Amino acid sequence: MSFDTLGLRPELLRAVADEGYARPTPIQIQAIPVILQGGDVMAGAQTGTGKTAGFALPILERLMAQPLVEGKRPVRALVLTPTRELAVQVGESMRVYGKHLPLRSTVVYGGVNINPQIEELRRGVDVIVATPGRLLDHAEQKHVDLSKVQVLVLDEADRMLDMGFIPDVRRIIRLLPKQRQNLLFSATLSVEIRMLAHDFLRQPVMIQVAPQFSAAEPIRQAVYMVDRSRKRELLVNLIKAGNWRQVLVFVNMKVDCSSLAKQLERAGVLSGAIHGDRTQEKRTKALEGFKQGRIPVLVATDIASRGLDIDQLPHVVNFELPQSPEDYIHRIGRTGRAGNPGEAISLVSPAEEVLLGNIQRLIGQEIPRLIATGFETDPRISHRAIPTRARIRIAGPTGEESAEVATHWSRPGGEPEQNPGST
Ligand code: AMP
């Protein structure tokens, strides 16, 4: 299958060729013809599958099929994304795929000065890629008129749901014409997503493509069993011994992001951090440094990393396992992109074995376990660790039974160990 047969005009084919894409990915093969025909789509596809081109190319084609309006252009396509990073990335894809076309697109997101965005919107654009909150601000202040939108894309809808953006999305939808094309992309097609699709989409064509980690994909997964307190040391060893030049390290909590990056720097490994509490400027700077290869390590939380597209990322490390096994899939999807080999390493402490079990059940495979010499887990910790504080009582149905969940652990008679889940 080649791009030529999909019904895209030569300017788009040229842009695709410029990017070096030899053939369309499965999501592109399935989605492009449906979108070109004007149908609604509900697609189960995660970042890394080529989904962005899967909707951007046919949208650009459809916009070009209509005469361009003289004077200020009405907004005809709107892409909503859950994070600023994803908005920037999708905006960049629109620019790249549309570079031989006379269309204009812009990206709108919060956390930065609103004035340049107002200027752009005033000049008129064909396509807006936006995070919901900032777009609503613009709409409420009448900087943008959404009443001519013909195509709406909800990108990473599952994340929008997780992040509580759906009420904002509904408010935006009320500003759009009733008659329009709707495209929903989501890594998971959970019951909630299907319910959302039921509200937003009209007789959608369902498309589902294999997740990025499927056996055909070149991601090597491995687990190092290691005590929590020694993870940082092991990570430094792995980075130095393997001469890793680009590694995305995941932690679960924002607070751990910057502190781990600082600790790695103290151990001689240049590192940046990216999480929701950092200013947009700092996030962009860290991401750029990482993408350009100046900073070999980027420490990130799930939300901040979501949708980041870093070409040929060779290593992903789970410094701790995510609470939700789906997040594991999102995380390791950052590596092994578009046919490039990738490695996803998880540092797993004895307290995280349950999470590991959940992940293995979800992906339907056992991840090979490795033990780094000198980093063997201390059996005293796994078997005799005792909870010391912050006990949460969970009452059973009769009110008599109860379970206690420890959130802080210590060795019997020894120094308090670190809290599982924080560094
Ligand atoms: P996405 O899933 O949209 O984030 O895309 C993941 C990566 O795949 C991006 O770096 C794209 O540039 C790349 N890509 C998209 N379509 C193709 C294709 N047909 N062939 C090769 N790479 C592609």
PDB file of C-alpha atoms and ligand atoms in Angstrom, residues 3 19-25 28 46-53 89 97 309 311 337-338, ligand 1:
ATOM      1  CA  PHE A   3       0.276   6.920  -0.019  1.00  0.00           C
ATOM      2  CA  GLU A  19       9.244  13.418   5.884  1.00  0.00           C
ATOM      3  CA  GLY A  20      10.630  10.181   4.517  1.00  0.00           C
ATOM      4  CA  TYR A  21       7.451   8.152   5.031  1.00  0.00           C
ATOM      5  CA  ALA A  22       7.602   5.221   2.629  1.00  0.00           C
ATOM      6  CA  ARG A  23       4.128   3.836   3.229  1.00  0.00           C
ATOM      7  CA  PRO A  24       1.077   4.659   5.347  1.00  0.00           C
ATOM      8  CA  THR A  25       0.754   3.083   8.783  1.00  0.00           C
ATOM      9  CA  GLN A  28      -3.545   5.945   8.221  1.00  0.00           C
ATOM     10  CA  GLN A  46      -1.986   5.631  20.718  1.00  0.00           C
ATOM     11  CA  THR A  47       0.828   8.038  20.035  1.00  0.00           C
ATOM     12  CA  GLY A  48       3.464   6.380  17.904  1.00  0.00           C
ATOM     13  CA  THR A  49       1.046   4.755  15.477  1.00  0.00           C
ATOM     14  CA  GLY A  50       1.072   7.689  13.062  1.00  0.00           C
ATOM     15  CA  LYS A  51      -2.388   8.824  14.161  1.00  0.00           C
ATOM     16  CA  THR A  52      -1.616  12.530  13.781  1.00  0.00           C
ATOM     17  CA  ALA A  53      -0.970  12.208  10.050  1.00  0.00           C
ATOM     18  CA  GLN A  89       3.328  18.718  18.434  1.00  0.00           C
ATOM     19  CA  TYR A  97       2.115  18.304   6.276  1.00  0.00           C
ATOM     20  CA  ASP A 309       6.989  12.666  20.111  1.00  0.00           C
ATOM     21  CA  ASP A 311      12.021  10.575  17.200  1.00  0.00           C
ATOM     22  CA  ARG A 337       8.793   4.607  17.223  1.00  0.00           C
ATOM     23  CA  ALA A 338       8.216   4.118  13.536  1.00  0.00           C
TER      24      ALA A 338
HETATM   25  P1  AMP B   1       2.045   9.904  15.986  1.00  0.00           P
HETATM   26  O1  AMP B   1       1.464   8.599  16.353  1.00  0.00           O
HETATM   27  O2  AMP B   1       1.137  10.728  15.156  1.00  0.00           O
HETATM   28  O3  AMP B   1       2.560  10.644  17.190  1.00  0.00           O
HETATM   29  O4  AMP B   1       3.318   9.638  15.039  1.00  0.00           O
HETATM   30  C1  AMP B   1       4.459   8.986  15.510  1.00  0.00           C
HETATM   31  C2  AMP B   1       5.664   9.176  14.625  1.00  0.00           C
HETATM   32  O5  AMP B   1       5.528   8.433  13.417  1.00  0.00           O
HETATM   33  C3  AMP B   1       5.933  10.618  14.198  1.00  0.00           C
HETATM   34  O6  AMP B   1       7.317  10.853  14.398  1.00  0.00           O
HETATM   35  C4  AMP B   1       5.628  10.656  12.735  1.00  0.00           C
HETATM   36  O7  AMP B   1       6.482  11.568  12.072  1.00  0.00           O
HETATM   37  C5  AMP B   1       5.918   9.241  12.308  1.00  0.00           C
HETATM   38  N1  AMP B   1       5.081   8.787  11.178  1.00  0.00           N
HETATM   39  C6  AMP B   1       3.794   9.080  10.929  1.00  0.00           C
HETATM   40  N2  AMP B   1       3.368   8.464   9.812  1.00  0.00           N
HETATM   41  C7  AMP B   1       4.414   7.744   9.349  1.00  0.00           C
HETATM   42  C8  AMP B   1       4.612   6.869   8.213  1.00  0.00           C
HETATM   43  N3  AMP B   1       3.626   6.624   7.381  1.00  0.00           N
HETATM   44  N4  AMP B   1       5.819   6.309   8.068  1.00  0.00           N
HETATM   45  C9  AMP B   1       6.829   6.559   8.953  1.00  0.00           C
HETATM   46  N5  AMP B   1       6.729   7.356  10.021  1.00  0.00           N
HETATM   47  C10 AMP B   1       5.524   7.943  10.233  1.00  0.00           C
END
